[in-house]
Tab-separated table of C-alpha atoms in Angstrom:
chain	number	residue	atom	x	y	z
A	1	MET	CA	58.681	5.673	34.455
A	2	LYS	CA	56.718	8.189	32.408
A	3	ALA	CA	57.069	6.085	29.230
A	4	ARG	CA	55.895	3.000	31.113
A	5	ASN	CA	52.746	4.789	32.350
A	6	ARG	CA	51.982	6.077	28.849
A	7	ALA	CA	52.300	2.547	27.415
A	8	ARG	CA	49.972	1.191	30.120
A	9	SER	CA	47.285	3.849	29.485
A	10	SER	CA	47.574	3.243	25.735
A	11	SER	CA	46.963	-0.497	26.175
A	12	LEU	CA	44.029	0.243	28.508
A	13	PHE	CA	42.512	2.501	25.874
A	14	LEU	CA	43.057	-0.247	23.290
A	15	MET	CA	41.297	-2.803	25.494
A	16	GLU	CA	38.386	-0.454	26.056
A	17	LEU	CA	38.115	0.221	22.340
A	18	ILE	CA	38.179	-3.495	21.487
A	19	ILE	CA	35.399	-4.187	23.989
A	20	ALA	CA	33.379	-1.261	22.590
A	21	ILE	CA	33.876	-2.544	19.023
A	22	LEU	CA	32.802	-6.050	20.041
A	23	PHE	CA	29.647	-4.677	21.651
A	24	PHE	CA	29.038	-2.455	18.641
A	25	SER	CA	29.446	-5.372	16.184
A	26	VAL	CA	26.913	-7.483	18.055
A	27	SER	CA	24.362	-4.651	18.323
A	28	SER	CA	24.851	-3.516	14.716
A	29	ALA	CA	24.377	-7.118	13.487
A	30	VAL	CA	21.065	-7.236	15.382
A	31	CYS	CA	20.083	-3.788	14.040
A	32	VAL	CA	20.872	-4.680	10.422
A	33	GLN	CA	18.762	-7.828	10.780
A	34	LEU	CA	15.883	-5.717	12.102
A	35	PHE	CA	16.222	-3.196	9.256
A	36	VAL	CA	16.159	-5.940	6.638
A	37	LYS	CA	13.155	-7.506	8.362
A	38	SER	CA	11.289	-4.187	8.454
A	39	HIS	CA	12.102	-3.590	4.773
A	40	ASN	CA	10.740	-7.041	3.884
A	41	MET	CA	7.646	-6.419	5.996
A	42	ALA	CA	7.021	-3.102	4.226
A	43	GLU	CA	7.345	-4.839	0.841
A	44	ASP	CA	5.015	-7.651	1.953
A	45	ALA	CA	2.479	-5.106	3.203
A	46	GLN	CA	2.599	-3.283	-0.116
A	47	ALA	CA	2.112	-6.552	-2.033
A	48	LEU	CA	-0.793	-7.507	0.250
A	49	ASP	CA	-2.348	-4.060	-0.206
A	50	ARG	CA	-2.138	-4.406	-3.979
A	51	ALA	CA	-3.477	-7.977	-3.846
A	52	VAL	CA	-6.461	-6.960	-1.686
A	53	SER	CA	-7.234	-4.007	-3.957
A	54	THR	CA	-7.062	-6.183	-7.116
A	55	CYS	CA	-9.107	-9.015	-5.606
A	56	SER	CA	-11.765	-6.529	-4.415
A	57	ALA	CA	-12.006	-4.987	-7.881
A	58	ALA	CA	-12.307	-8.454	-9.461
A	59	ALA	CA	-14.967	-9.395	-6.886
A	60	GLU	CA	-16.945	-6.234	-7.709
A	61	ILE	CA	-16.853	-7.205	-11.406
A	62	ILE	CA	-18.099	-10.726	-10.584
A	63	TYR	CA	-20.961	-9.350	-8.455
A	64	ALA	CA	-21.992	-7.092	-11.351
A	65	SER	CA	-21.885	-9.891	-13.965
A	66	ASP	CA	-24.846	-11.801	-15.353
A	67	SER	CA	-22.878	-14.850	-16.466
A	68	GLN	CA	-19.492	-16.513	-16.107
A	69	ASP	CA	-18.487	-15.521	-19.644
A	70	GLN	CA	-19.296	-11.895	-18.963
A	71	ALA	CA	-17.317	-11.995	-15.703
A	72	VAL	CA	-14.283	-13.498	-17.433
A	73	LYS	CA	-14.469	-10.977	-20.274
A	74	SER	CA	-14.833	-8.017	-17.909
A	75	ILE	CA	-11.953	-9.136	-15.657
A	76	VAL	CA	-9.613	-9.641	-18.629
A	77	GLU	CA	-10.606	-6.219	-19.988
A	78	ALA	CA	-10.214	-4.498	-16.626
A	79	PHE	CA	-6.692	-5.797	-16.013
A	80	PRO	CA	-4.477	-5.348	-19.070
A	81	SER	CA	-1.738	-7.487	-17.493
A	82	SER	CA	-4.032	-10.520	-17.295
A	83	ASP	CA	-4.206	-13.601	-19.490
A	84	MET	CA	-6.186	-16.820	-19.571
A	85	SER	CA	-4.563	-20.195	-19.136
A	86	ARG	CA	-5.737	-23.407	-20.840
A	87	ASP	CA	-7.552	-24.572	-17.718
A	88	GLY	CA	-9.729	-21.442	-17.816
A	89	ARG	CA	-8.003	-19.591	-14.981
A	90	ILE	CA	-7.291	-15.901	-15.242
A	91	HIS	CA	-3.771	-14.863	-14.253
A	92	ILE	CA	-3.324	-11.225	-13.303
A	93	ALA	CA	0.336	-10.232	-13.095
A	94	LEU	CA	0.996	-7.335	-10.739
A	95	GLU	CA	4.185	-5.517	-9.809
A	96	ASP	CA	4.950	-7.532	-6.677
A	97	CYS	CA	2.396	-10.352	-6.681
A	98	ASP	CA	0.156	-12.450	-8.935
A	99	VAL	CA	-3.573	-13.025	-8.655
A	100	VAL	CA	-5.251	-16.139	-10.047
A	101	ALA	CA	-9.021	-16.214	-10.520
A	102	SER	CA	-10.693	-19.618	-10.951
A	103	LEU	CA	-14.338	-19.330	-11.949
A	104	LYS	CA	-17.007	-22.018	-12.187
A	105	THR	CA	-20.802	-22.055	-12.290
A	106	THR	CA	-22.785	-24.613	-10.310
A	107	ASP	CA	-26.602	-24.466	-10.327
A	108	SER	CA	-26.725	-20.793	-11.312
A	109	MET	CA	-24.211	-19.963	-8.576
A	110	LEU	CA	-21.103	-18.298	-9.957
A	111	GLU	CA	-18.205	-19.199	-7.722
A	112	CYS	CA	-14.766	-17.705	-7.923
A	113	GLN	CA	-11.635	-18.290	-5.925
A	114	LEU	CA	-9.273	-15.343	-6.032
A	115	VAL	CA	-5.819	-16.306	-4.801
A	116	ALA	CA	-2.894	-13.898	-4.595
A	117	THR	CA	0.659	-15.211	-4.406
A	118	GLY	CA	3.804	-13.285	-3.542
A	119	ASP	CA	7.207	-13.341	-5.234
A	120	ASP	CA	8.119	-16.615	-3.508
A	121	ARG	CA	4.912	-18.278	-4.791
A	122	GLU	CA	3.494	-18.298	-1.285
A	123	GLU	CA	-0.200	-17.521	-0.872
A	124	ILE	CA	-0.662	-14.077	0.663
A	125	TYR	CA	-4.383	-13.493	0.211
A	126	LYS	CA	-7.473	-15.485	-0.684
A	127	LEU	CA	-10.958	-14.210	-1.457
A	128	PRO	CA	-13.795	-16.622	-2.219
A	129	VAL	CA	-16.671	-14.987	-4.120
A	130	ARG	CA	-20.145	-16.460	-4.611
A	131	HIS	CA	-22.683	-14.723	-6.795
A	132	ASP	CA	-26.212	-15.933	-7.429
A	133	LEU	CA	-26.849	-15.450	-11.155
A	134	LYS	CA	-30.594	-16.145	-10.718
A	135	ASN	CA	-31.037	-13.030	-8.571
A	136	THR	CA	-29.067	-10.907	-11.033
A	137	SER	CA	-31.299	-12.052	-13.900
A	138	LYS	CA	-34.406	-11.215	-11.862
A	139	GLU	CA	-33.014	-7.790	-10.968
A	140	ALA	CA	-32.204	-7.133	-14.620
A	141	GLU	CA	-35.740	-8.045	-15.630
B	1	MET	CA	66.843	-5.335	39.972
B	2	ARG	CA	64.374	-5.629	37.060
B	3	ILE	CA	64.949	-3.588	33.994
B	4	SER	CA	61.828	-2.674	32.088
B	5	SER	CA	62.008	-3.737	28.446
B	6	ARG	CA	58.859	-1.764	27.460
B	7	ARG	CA	59.481	1.226	25.318
B	8	ASN	CA	57.076	3.690	23.822
B	9	HIS	CA	56.456	2.877	20.133
B	10	MET	CA	54.596	4.904	17.552
B	11	ILE	CA	52.280	1.947	16.881
B	12	ASP	CA	51.010	2.120	20.492
B	13	PHE	CA	49.375	5.392	19.582
B	14	LEU	CA	48.547	4.783	15.908
B	15	PHE	CA	46.746	1.450	16.285
B	16	PRO	CA	44.096	2.637	18.801
B	17	VAL	CA	43.515	5.758	16.695
B	18	ALA	CA	43.100	3.654	13.534
B	19	LEU	CA	40.735	1.350	15.413
B	20	LEU	CA	38.753	4.330	16.657
B	21	PHE	CA	38.485	5.553	13.075
B	22	VAL	CA	37.193	2.147	11.905
B	23	PHE	CA	34.687	2.186	14.769
B	24	ALA	CA	33.458	5.677	13.823
B	25	VAL	CA	33.109	4.793	10.120
B	26	SER	CA	31.208	1.560	10.926
B	27	ALA	CA	28.871	3.461	13.238
B	28	MET	CA	28.240	6.013	10.506
B	29	ILE	CA	27.508	3.259	7.937
B	30	VAL	CA	24.996	1.594	10.282
B	31	ILE	CA	23.273	4.945	10.927
B	32	LEU	CA	23.081	5.736	7.191
B	33	PHE	CA	21.741	2.251	6.480
B	34	ALA	CA	19.086	2.692	9.189
B	35	ALA	CA	18.079	6.089	7.807
B	36	GLY	CA	17.820	4.691	4.258
B	37	SER	CA	15.754	1.738	5.420
B	38	TYR	CA	13.395	3.978	7.403
B	39	GLU	CA	13.081	6.373	4.448
B	40	ASP	CA	12.132	3.473	2.131
B	41	THR	CA	9.516	2.200	4.566
B	42	VAL	CA	7.952	5.640	5.024
B	43	ALA	CA	7.994	6.298	1.243
B	44	ALA	CA	6.266	2.954	0.573
B	45	SER	CA	3.713	3.683	3.273
B	46	SER	CA	2.915	7.185	1.966
B	47	ARG	CA	2.670	5.840	-1.609
B	48	SER	CA	-0.173	3.551	-0.669
B	49	ASP	CA	-1.659	6.167	1.672
B	50	SER	CA	-2.305	8.986	-0.768
B	51	ALA	CA	-3.690	7.297	-3.867
B	52	ARG	CA	-5.305	4.235	-2.338
B	53	THR	CA	-6.811	5.968	0.683
B	54	SER	CA	-8.901	8.224	-1.531
B	55	LEU	CA	-10.041	5.230	-3.608
B	56	ALA	CA	-10.890	3.264	-0.469
B	57	TYR	CA	-12.826	6.260	0.867
B	58	VAL	CA	-14.884	6.692	-2.312
B	59	THR	CA	-15.465	2.921	-2.619
B	60	GLU	CA	-16.756	2.837	0.943
B	61	LYS	CA	-19.000	5.841	0.258
B	62	VAL	CA	-20.494	4.120	-2.797
B	63	HIS	CA	-21.181	0.944	-0.811
B	64	GLN	CA	-22.687	2.982	2.003
B	65	ASN	CA	-25.049	4.993	-0.204
B	66	ASP	CA	-25.843	2.341	-2.781
B	67	GLU	CA	-29.599	1.971	-2.369
B	68	ASN	CA	-32.388	2.272	-4.945
B	69	GLY	CA	-29.858	3.094	-7.662
B	70	GLY	CA	-28.781	6.118	-5.637
B	71	ALA	CA	-25.158	6.193	-6.785
B	72	ARG	CA	-24.533	7.543	-10.281
B	73	LEU	CA	-22.226	9.706	-12.340
B	74	GLY	CA	-23.395	13.196	-13.164
B	75	ASP	CA	-22.583	16.862	-13.453
B	76	PHE	CA	-22.258	19.172	-10.461
B	77	ASP	CA	-21.556	22.854	-11.009
B	78	GLY	CA	-19.745	22.082	-14.270
B	79	HIS	CA	-17.648	19.263	-12.772
B	80	GLU	CA	-18.008	15.537	-13.301
B	81	ALA	CA	-19.108	14.121	-9.962
B	82	LEU	CA	-20.206	10.979	-8.255
B	83	ILE	CA	-23.730	11.724	-7.073
B	84	MET	CA	-25.292	9.699	-4.282
B	85	GLU	CA	-28.845	10.360	-3.278
B	86	GLN	CA	-30.398	9.352	-0.010
B	87	ARG	CA	-33.582	9.944	1.923
B	88	VAL	CA	-33.303	10.894	5.574
B	89	ASP	CA	-36.496	11.495	7.655
B	90	GLY	CA	-38.569	12.032	4.510
B	91	GLU	CA	-36.188	14.598	3.073
B	92	ASP	CA	-33.909	14.079	0.083
B	93	TYR	CA	-30.177	14.684	0.449
B	94	VAL	CA	-27.330	14.402	-2.039
B	95	THR	CA	-23.640	13.652	-1.544
B	96	TYR	CA	-21.359	14.892	-4.301
B	97	ILE	CA	-17.791	13.597	-4.656
B	98	TYR	CA	-15.696	15.384	-7.268
B	99	CYS	CA	-12.222	16.725	-8.001
B	100	ILE	CA	-11.567	20.459	-8.106
B	101	ASP	CA	-8.392	22.552	-7.723
B	102	GLY	CA	-6.243	19.482	-7.012
B	103	PHE	CA	-8.447	18.181	-4.200
B	104	VAL	CA	-10.988	15.389	-3.944
B	105	LYS	CA	-13.962	17.110	-2.349
B	106	GLU	CA	-17.172	15.961	-0.796
B	107	LEU	CA	-20.357	17.921	-0.345
B	108	PHE	CA	-23.416	16.692	1.525
B	109	THR	CA	-26.424	18.904	0.987
B	110	SER	CA	-30.183	19.018	0.657
B	111	LYS	CA	-31.307	18.010	-2.857
B	112	ASP	CA	-33.008	21.349	-3.628
B	113	SER	CA	-30.281	23.647	-2.310
B	114	ASP	CA	-28.215	25.706	-4.723
B	115	VAL	CA	-24.553	25.213	-3.799
B	116	ARG	CA	-21.235	25.748	-5.544
B	117	ALA	CA	-18.527	23.132	-6.048
B	118	GLY	CA	-16.022	25.287	-4.131
B	119	SER	CA	-17.944	24.883	-0.880
B	120	GLY	CA	-17.197	21.159	-0.585
B	121	THR	CA	-14.993	19.652	2.115
B	122	SER	CA	-11.496	18.724	0.950
B	123	ILE	CA	-10.766	15.034	1.448
B	124	LEU	CA	-7.298	14.577	-0.045
B	125	GLU	CA	-4.840	16.459	-2.231
B	126	VAL	CA	-4.474	14.727	-5.600
B	127	LYS	CA	-3.149	15.525	-9.042
B	128	ASP	CA	-6.049	13.887	-10.806
B	129	PHE	CA	-9.161	11.972	-9.810
B	130	ASP	CA	-11.292	10.374	-12.448
B	131	ILE	CA	-14.577	8.487	-12.143
B	132	GLU	CA	-15.936	6.755	-15.235
B	133	LYS	CA	-18.694	4.296	-15.980
B	134	TYR	CA	-17.236	0.863	-16.653
B	135	GLY	CA	-19.855	-1.500	-18.004
B	136	GLU	CA	-23.248	-2.158	-16.476
B	137	GLY	CA	-23.354	-1.334	-12.757
B	138	LEU	CA	-19.638	-0.646	-12.451
B	139	LEU	CA	-17.587	2.479	-11.899
B	140	ARG	CA	-13.865	2.750	-12.492
B	141	LEU	CA	-12.041	5.099	-10.105
B	142	THR	CA	-8.570	6.332	-11.005
B	143	CYS	CA	-6.515	8.487	-8.689
B	144	THR	CA	-3.128	10.086	-9.318
B	145	ASP	CA	-1.688	11.525	-6.116
B	146	SER	CA	0.423	14.678	-5.802
B	147	LYS	CA	3.623	12.609	-6.269
B	148	GLY	CA	2.333	11.043	-9.495
B	149	ASN	CA	1.507	7.570	-8.109
B	150	LYS	CA	-1.504	6.174	-9.887
B	151	ALA	CA	-4.032	3.721	-8.444
B	152	THR	CA	-7.160	2.290	-10.018
B	153	THR	CA	-10.058	0.319	-8.645
B	154	ILE	CA	-13.483	-0.811	-9.747
B	155	VAL	CA	-16.586	-0.503	-7.640
B	156	GLY	CA	-19.990	-1.956	-8.335
B	157	THR	CA	-23.333	-0.270	-7.801
B	158	ARG	CA	-25.454	-3.261	-6.971
B	159	SER	CA	-28.812	-1.549	-6.480
B	160	ARG	CA	-29.647	-1.194	-10.143
């Protein structure tokens, strides 16, 4: 009788444990997903932070330039990891993202599109910059 | 009369204990994974906080005080400083931003007053903070925080 009771309590404990493990597996799967998501979000935020900082610095250089050539030269000098492609775009390679600057001048208006892309080539930040070269020349005079 | 065929085996005890052990180890792994993930997130957040916050602060200060060529590089009490002059109610004031004793400091004072660099307000603890002239109308700010993370930015002084 005693042995029978012990066997019954042992199987009850086993059932309880199996249910607890099932519940634990489901909740830990959800938790791991959340941790991975938060890690990815932190990495994305860091990349965005870097992209914003780089684009702002490039924009400051453009606002301080008197011509498109000077802007291009200053940006390439300021970012050692940058290079110019054949189509005249400046590619700035950063640790976790890339920034592409496309400059053009239309009627003394220097326009630049700064686009930052993440590791998966998806656009994460965009900063259009317009700088009136006429006003700069006047100020310089 | 029914005769019970159930007998007490060793496995009846060992299997639940083994399962309990697996459960405990899995729980521990999940907790360690969570702690590691949280640590990474906080480390990444503090990395951008220390170095970039000081740069963002100084950049904002330059933009704020950039009038009539009021923002320039100069010397303050033997330290290289960013000097920003402004006129408030007909009186001239100066804001100095400089690095001394491992701190970025700021001092807002009347232009004629004789003050020492040590009396500035500490903004952030850094290892190194450097401001240099970078071309016409541009300043390059470089900050190395206490953990050695380096950040650089460029800010323009538009009121030339």
